[in-house]
Amino acid sequence: MTNTLPPVAAPARTRAIMQEFGIRTKKHLGQNFLTNIEVLKRIVAAGELSQDDDVLEIGPGIGSLTEFLAASAHQVLALEIDESLLPVLAETMAPYPNVTVENQDVLKADLPALFAEHFDGKHNIKVVANLPYYITTPILMHLLALDVDFTNITVMMQKEVASRLTAEPRSKDYGSLSIAVQNTMDVEVAFVVNRNSFIPAPNVDSAIVVLKKRADPVAAISDQKAFDKLVKGSFASRRKTLWNNLIRLYGKAPAAKGSITAALEASDIKPSQRAEELSITQFAELQKNLQSQGLL
Ligand code: SAM
């Protein structure tokens, strides 16, 4: 079927589709539909999409971005949690035989199984999405935990979360999220998107972030669970010293205090420092030394 209609994302067409299907956007599902064609073109460019790529889209909505992905990539698999959008997508995506829509919650979906079912294994696998903002972090963590080699992950999120993802030590946005992601991924903000590019306009500005897996992690982590606990605990009270946060984490019994002191010394970190001053490598070193002191 040839598509002679304006893009789904053209504001007049978005409004017409919403009226035709009686769509009222659901805030609790983070529904803000993109209506800026320039932004959509730039997302496709940021993801470096080509016919060599199979794409997972999270939350196609009414298909605004999906249409652009379909035109650039080999195959598109779009997971949409909102069942009421399926008839809309059936209509808007009818001209694109390389798009499959599944009514699934991305956080519960068996993604490797879906890739095996819908992709041929001969193409790169990329993720491109205008994420539902209420679950940006869980989605990223879910994707990073998978044993899938995504060539890149190109996602729109709240600008403020993008700043946390790319933050360097000694900045106010640096924290456990920066560390969890940057240890294994190179993260870049491709560009910032004004809130007026959506219907309805969200009350925050957004940014497109491109994540690519690093050849090697910044630091080798022997016990990921203990490392995550240390990092989260160290940032629990940002204004407090590392010492105070560590005492809260591992206990203030004299034995624990002694072990923390020894581990800090072995890591060449002062108890008066704050978590935001520590690099990923320093946290990994500290965790190793706490572990040798019997603290997990
Ligand atoms: N891609 C469309 C666009 O750019 O216009 C819509 C993006 S909108 C910000 C987020 C979409 O994610 C909505 O369609 C929402 O229903 C969907 N969504 C929310 N939670 C989801 C989940 N857990 N799994 C899959 N889709 C979800």
Coordinates of C-alpha atoms and ligand atoms in Angstrom, one line a residue:
M1 CA 0.0 0.0 0.0
T2 CA 1.5 3.4 -0.9
N3 CA 1.2 6.0 1.8
T4 CA 0.1 9.3 0.4
L5 CA -1.0 10.7 3.8
P6 CA 1.1 13.2 5.8
P7 CA 3.2 11.7 8.5
V8 CA 1.4 10.5 11.7
A9 CA 3.5 13.1 13.5
A10 CA 2.2 16.0 11.5
P11 CA 0.2 17.9 14.2
A12 CA -2.9 18.1 12.1
R13 CA -2.8 14.3 11.3
T14 CA -2.1 13.4 15.0
R15 CA -5.1 15.5 16.0
A16 CA -7.3 13.8 13.3
I17 CA -6.2 10.3 14.4
M18 CA -6.8 11.1 18.1
Q19 CA -10.3 12.4 17.2
E20 CA -11.1 9.5 14.9
F21 CA -10.3 6.9 17.6
G22 CA -11.4 9.0 20.5
I23 CA -8.0 8.9 22.1
R24 CA -7.4 10.6 25.4
T25 CA -3.8 10.4 26.3
K26 CA -3.1 8.5 29.5
K27 CA -0.7 10.4 31.8
H28 CA -0.1 7.3 34.0
L29 CA 1.4 5.5 30.9
G30 CA 3.6 8.5 30.0
Q31 CA 1.7 9.2 26.7
N32 CA 3.1 12.2 25.0
F33 CA 3.1 11.9 21.2
L34 CA 5.8 13.4 19.1
T35 CA 4.6 16.0 16.6
N36 CA 7.9 17.4 15.4
I37 CA 9.1 15.9 12.1
E38 CA 12.5 17.5 12.4
V39 CA 13.0 15.8 15.8
L40 CA 12.0 12.5 14.3
K41 CA 14.5 12.8 11.5
R42 CA 17.2 13.6 14.0
I43 CA 16.4 10.6 16.1
V44 CA 16.8 8.3 13.1
A45 CA 20.1 10.0 12.3
A46 CA 21.3 9.8 15.9
G47 CA 20.5 6.0 15.9
E48 CA 22.5 5.7 12.6
L49 CA 19.7 3.5 11.3
S50 CA 20.0 1.6 8.0
Q51 CA 18.7 -1.4 6.3
D52 CA 21.3 -3.4 8.3
D53 CA 19.3 -2.9 11.5
D54 CA 16.4 -4.5 13.2
V55 CA 14.8 -2.2 15.7
L56 CA 13.0 -2.6 19.0
E57 CA 10.7 0.3 19.7
I58 CA 9.3 0.7 23.2
G59 CA 5.9 2.4 23.3
P60 CA 4.9 3.2 19.7
G61 CA 1.9 5.2 20.8
I62 CA 0.0 6.0 17.6
G63 CA 3.1 5.3 15.4
S64 CA 4.7 8.7 15.1
L65 CA 8.2 7.4 15.5
T66 CA 7.5 3.9 14.3
E67 CA 6.8 5.2 10.8
F68 CA 10.2 6.8 10.6
L69 CA 11.9 3.7 11.9
A70 CA 10.0 1.5 9.3
A71 CA 11.2 3.8 6.5
S72 CA 14.9 3.5 7.6
A73 CA 15.4 0.1 9.1
H74 CA 15.0 -3.5 8.0
Q75 CA 12.5 -4.7 10.6
V76 CA 10.7 -3.0 13.5
L77 CA 9.2 -4.7 16.6
A78 CA 7.1 -2.3 18.6
L79 CA 5.9 -3.2 22.1
E80 CA 2.9 -1.2 23.3
I81 CA 1.3 -1.8 26.7
D82 CA -1.9 0.1 26.0
E83 CA -4.3 -2.2 24.3
S84 CA -6.6 0.6 23.2
L85 CA -3.8 1.9 20.8
L86 CA -3.7 -1.4 18.8
P87 CA -6.5 -0.6 16.4
V88 CA -4.9 2.8 15.8
L89 CA -1.5 1.2 15.1
A90 CA -3.2 -1.3 12.8
E91 CA -4.4 1.6 10.7
T92 CA -1.4 3.9 10.8
M93 CA 1.2 1.1 10.3
A94 CA -0.8 -0.6 7.5
P95 CA 1.5 0.8 4.8
Y96 CA 4.6 -0.7 6.6
P97 CA 4.8 -4.4 6.3
N98 CA 8.1 -4.5 8.2
V99 CA 6.4 -3.4 11.4
T100 CA 5.1 -5.8 14.0
V101 CA 3.3 -4.5 17.0
E102 CA 3.0 -6.6 20.2
N103 CA 0.7 -5.7 23.1
Q104 CA 3.3 -6.2 25.8
D105 CA 4.8 -4.5 28.9
V106 CA 8.5 -4.1 28.0
L107 CA 9.5 -4.7 31.6
K108 CA 7.7 -8.1 31.6
A109 CA 8.4 -9.2 28.0
D110 CA 10.9 -11.9 27.2
L111 CA 12.9 -9.8 24.8
P112 CA 15.4 -12.4 23.6
A113 CA 12.5 -14.7 22.7
L114 CA 10.7 -11.9 20.9
F115 CA 13.9 -11.1 18.9
A116 CA 14.3 -14.8 18.0
E117 CA 10.7 -14.8 16.8
H118 CA 10.7 -11.5 14.8
F119 CA 14.2 -10.8 13.8
D120 CA 16.3 -13.0 11.5
G121 CA 19.6 -12.9 13.5
K122 CA 21.4 -11.4 10.4
H123 CA 20.9 -7.8 11.3
N124 CA 22.2 -5.5 14.0
I125 CA 19.7 -5.1 16.9
K126 CA 19.1 -1.5 18.0
V127 CA 16.6 0.1 20.4
V128 CA 15.0 3.4 19.5
A129 CA 12.2 4.9 21.6
N130 CA 10.5 7.9 23.0
L131 CA 10.4 6.3 26.5
P132 CA 7.5 6.5 28.9
Y133 CA 9.2 8.8 31.4
Y134 CA 7.7 7.2 34.5
I135 CA 9.8 4.1 33.9
T136 CA 12.9 5.4 32.2
T137 CA 15.4 4.0 34.7
P138 CA 13.8 0.6 35.1
I139 CA 13.7 0.2 31.3
L140 CA 17.3 1.2 30.9
M141 CA 18.4 -1.2 33.7
H142 CA 16.2 -4.0 32.1
L143 CA 17.9 -3.5 28.7
L144 CA 21.4 -3.3 30.2
A145 CA 20.9 -6.5 32.2
L146 CA 20.0 -8.5 29.0
D147 CA 22.5 -10.7 27.3
V148 CA 21.8 -9.0 24.0
D149 CA 24.4 -7.0 22.1
F150 CA 22.5 -3.9 21.1
T151 CA 24.5 -2.0 18.5
N152 CA 23.1 1.2 20.2
I153 CA 20.2 2.3 22.3
T154 CA 18.8 5.7 21.2
V155 CA 16.2 7.0 23.6
M156 CA 14.3 10.1 24.5
M157 CA 14.0 10.8 28.2
Q158 CA 13.6 13.7 30.6
K159 CA 16.5 16.1 30.2
E160 CA 17.1 15.9 33.9
V161 CA 17.6 12.1 33.7
A162 CA 19.9 12.5 30.7
S163 CA 22.0 14.8 32.8
R164 CA 22.3 12.1 35.5
L165 CA 23.2 9.5 32.9
T166 CA 26.1 11.6 31.5
A167 CA 27.2 13.2 34.8
E168 CA 30.9 13.3 35.8
P169 CA 32.2 13.0 39.4
R170 CA 32.0 16.2 41.4
S171 CA 28.8 17.4 39.7
K172 CA 25.4 17.6 41.3
D173 CA 23.9 15.1 38.9
Y174 CA 26.5 12.4 39.5
G175 CA 25.1 9.4 41.4
S176 CA 24.3 5.8 41.4
L177 CA 22.5 5.9 38.0
S178 CA 25.6 7.6 36.3
I179 CA 27.8 4.8 37.8
A180 CA 25.5 1.9 37.0
V181 CA 25.2 3.0 33.3
Q182 CA 28.6 4.4 32.6
N183 CA 30.5 1.4 33.8
T184 CA 29.5 -0.6 30.8
M185 CA 28.1 2.0 28.3
D186 CA 29.4 5.1 26.5
V187 CA 26.6 7.7 26.9
E188 CA 26.1 10.8 24.9
V189 CA 23.3 13.4 24.7
A190 CA 22.6 13.8 21.0
F191 CA 20.3 16.8 21.3
V192 CA 17.7 18.4 23.5
V193 CA 14.0 18.6 22.6
N194 CA 11.6 21.3 23.6
R195 CA 8.4 20.3 25.4
N196 CA 6.3 21.9 22.6
S197 CA 7.3 19.1 20.3
F198 CA 4.6 16.8 21.8
I199 CA 0.9 16.5 22.1
P200 CA 0.2 16.9 25.0
A201 CA 3.2 18.9 26.0
P202 CA 4.9 17.3 29.0
N203 CA 6.0 19.7 31.8
V204 CA 9.7 19.0 31.3
D205 CA 12.1 19.3 28.4
S206 CA 13.6 16.1 26.9
A207 CA 16.8 14.9 25.5
I208 CA 17.9 12.2 23.1
V209 CA 20.5 9.9 24.6
V210 CA 22.6 7.4 22.6
L211 CA 24.1 4.5 24.6
K212 CA 26.8 2.2 23.1
K213 CA 28.4 -0.7 24.9
R214 CA 32.0 -0.2 25.8
A215 CA 34.5 -2.7 24.6
D216 CA 35.4 -3.3 28.3
P217 CA 33.8 -2.0 31.5
V218 CA 35.5 1.0 33.2
A219 CA 36.0 -1.2 36.3
A220 CA 35.8 -5.0 36.7
I221 CA 33.2 -5.6 39.4
S222 CA 33.6 -9.0 41.1
D223 CA 30.3 -8.8 43.1
Q224 CA 27.8 -6.6 41.3
K225 CA 25.2 -6.9 44.1
A226 CA 27.7 -5.7 46.8
F227 CA 28.9 -3.0 44.5
D228 CA 25.4 -1.7 43.8
K229 CA 24.7 -1.7 47.6
L230 CA 27.9 0.2 48.3
V231 CA 27.2 2.8 45.6
K232 CA 23.5 3.4 46.5
G233 CA 24.4 3.5 50.2
S234 CA 27.2 5.9 49.7
F235 CA 24.9 8.4 48.0
A236 CA 22.0 7.8 50.4
S237 CA 22.7 11.2 52.1
R238 CA 24.5 13.2 49.5
R239 CA 25.4 16.0 52.0
K240 CA 26.9 13.6 54.5
T241 CA 30.5 12.3 54.3
L242 CA 31.3 8.9 52.9
W243 CA 32.2 7.8 56.5
N244 CA 28.7 8.6 57.8
N245 CA 27.0 6.9 54.9
L246 CA 29.2 3.8 55.2
I247 CA 28.5 3.6 59.0
R248 CA 24.8 3.6 58.2
L249 CA 25.3 0.9 55.6
Y250 CA 27.6 -1.5 57.5
G251 CA 26.8 -0.7 61.1
K252 CA 28.6 1.3 63.8
A253 CA 29.9 -1.6 65.9
P254 CA 33.6 -1.1 66.6
A255 CA 34.5 -4.0 64.4
A256 CA 32.6 -2.6 61.5
K257 CA 34.2 0.8 62.0
G258 CA 37.6 -0.7 62.1
S259 CA 37.0 -2.6 58.8
I260 CA 35.6 0.5 57.1
T261 CA 38.6 2.6 58.2
A262 CA 41.0 -0.1 56.9
A263 CA 39.2 -0.4 53.6
L264 CA 39.1 3.3 53.1
E265 CA 42.8 3.5 53.9
A266 CA 43.7 0.7 51.5
S267 CA 41.7 2.5 48.8
D268 CA 43.4 5.8 49.5
I269 CA 40.1 7.5 50.2
K270 CA 39.6 9.9 53.1
P271 CA 36.5 9.3 55.4
S272 CA 35.7 13.0 55.0
Q273 CA 35.2 12.7 51.2
R274 CA 31.8 12.6 49.7
A275 CA 30.4 9.9 47.4
E276 CA 30.2 12.4 44.5
E277 CA 34.0 12.8 44.5
L278 CA 34.6 9.1 43.8
S279 CA 35.1 7.7 40.3
I280 CA 33.8 4.3 39.2
T281 CA 37.2 2.8 39.6
Q282 CA 37.5 4.2 43.1
F283 CA 34.1 2.7 44.1
A284 CA 35.2 -0.7 42.6
E285 CA 38.5 -0.5 44.6
L286 CA 36.6 0.4 47.8
Q287 CA 34.2 -2.5 47.3
K288 CA 37.0 -4.9 46.8
N289 CA 38.7 -3.7 50.0
L290 CA 35.5 -3.7 52.0
Q291 CA 35.0 -7.3 50.8
S292 CA 38.4 -8.3 52.0
Q293 CA 37.5 -6.8 55.4
G294 CA 34.5 -9.1 55.4
L295 CA 31.9 -6.3 54.7
L296 CA 29.4 -7.0 51.9
Ligands
SAM1 N1 6.4 6.6 20.4 C1 5.3 7.5 20.5 C2 5.7 8.9 20.1 O1 6.9 9.1 20.1 O2 4.9 9.7 19.9 C3 4.7 7.5 22.0 C4 5.7 7.8 23.1 S1 5.0 8.0 24.6 C5 6.2 9.0 25.4 C6 5.3 6.4 25.5 C7 4.6 5.2 25.0 O3 5.0 4.1 25.8 C8 3.1 5.3 25.2 O4 2.4 4.9 24.0 C9 2.7 4.3 26.3 O5 1.4 3.8 26.2 C10 3.8 3.3 26.2 N2 4.1 2.5 27.4 C11 4.0 3.0 28.7 N3 4.5 2.0 29.5 C12 4.9 1.0 28.7 C13 5.4 -0.3 29.0 N4 5.6 -0.7 30.3 N5 5.7 -1.2 28.0 C14 5.4 -0.8 26.7 N6 4.9 0.4 26.4 C15 4.7 1.3 27.4

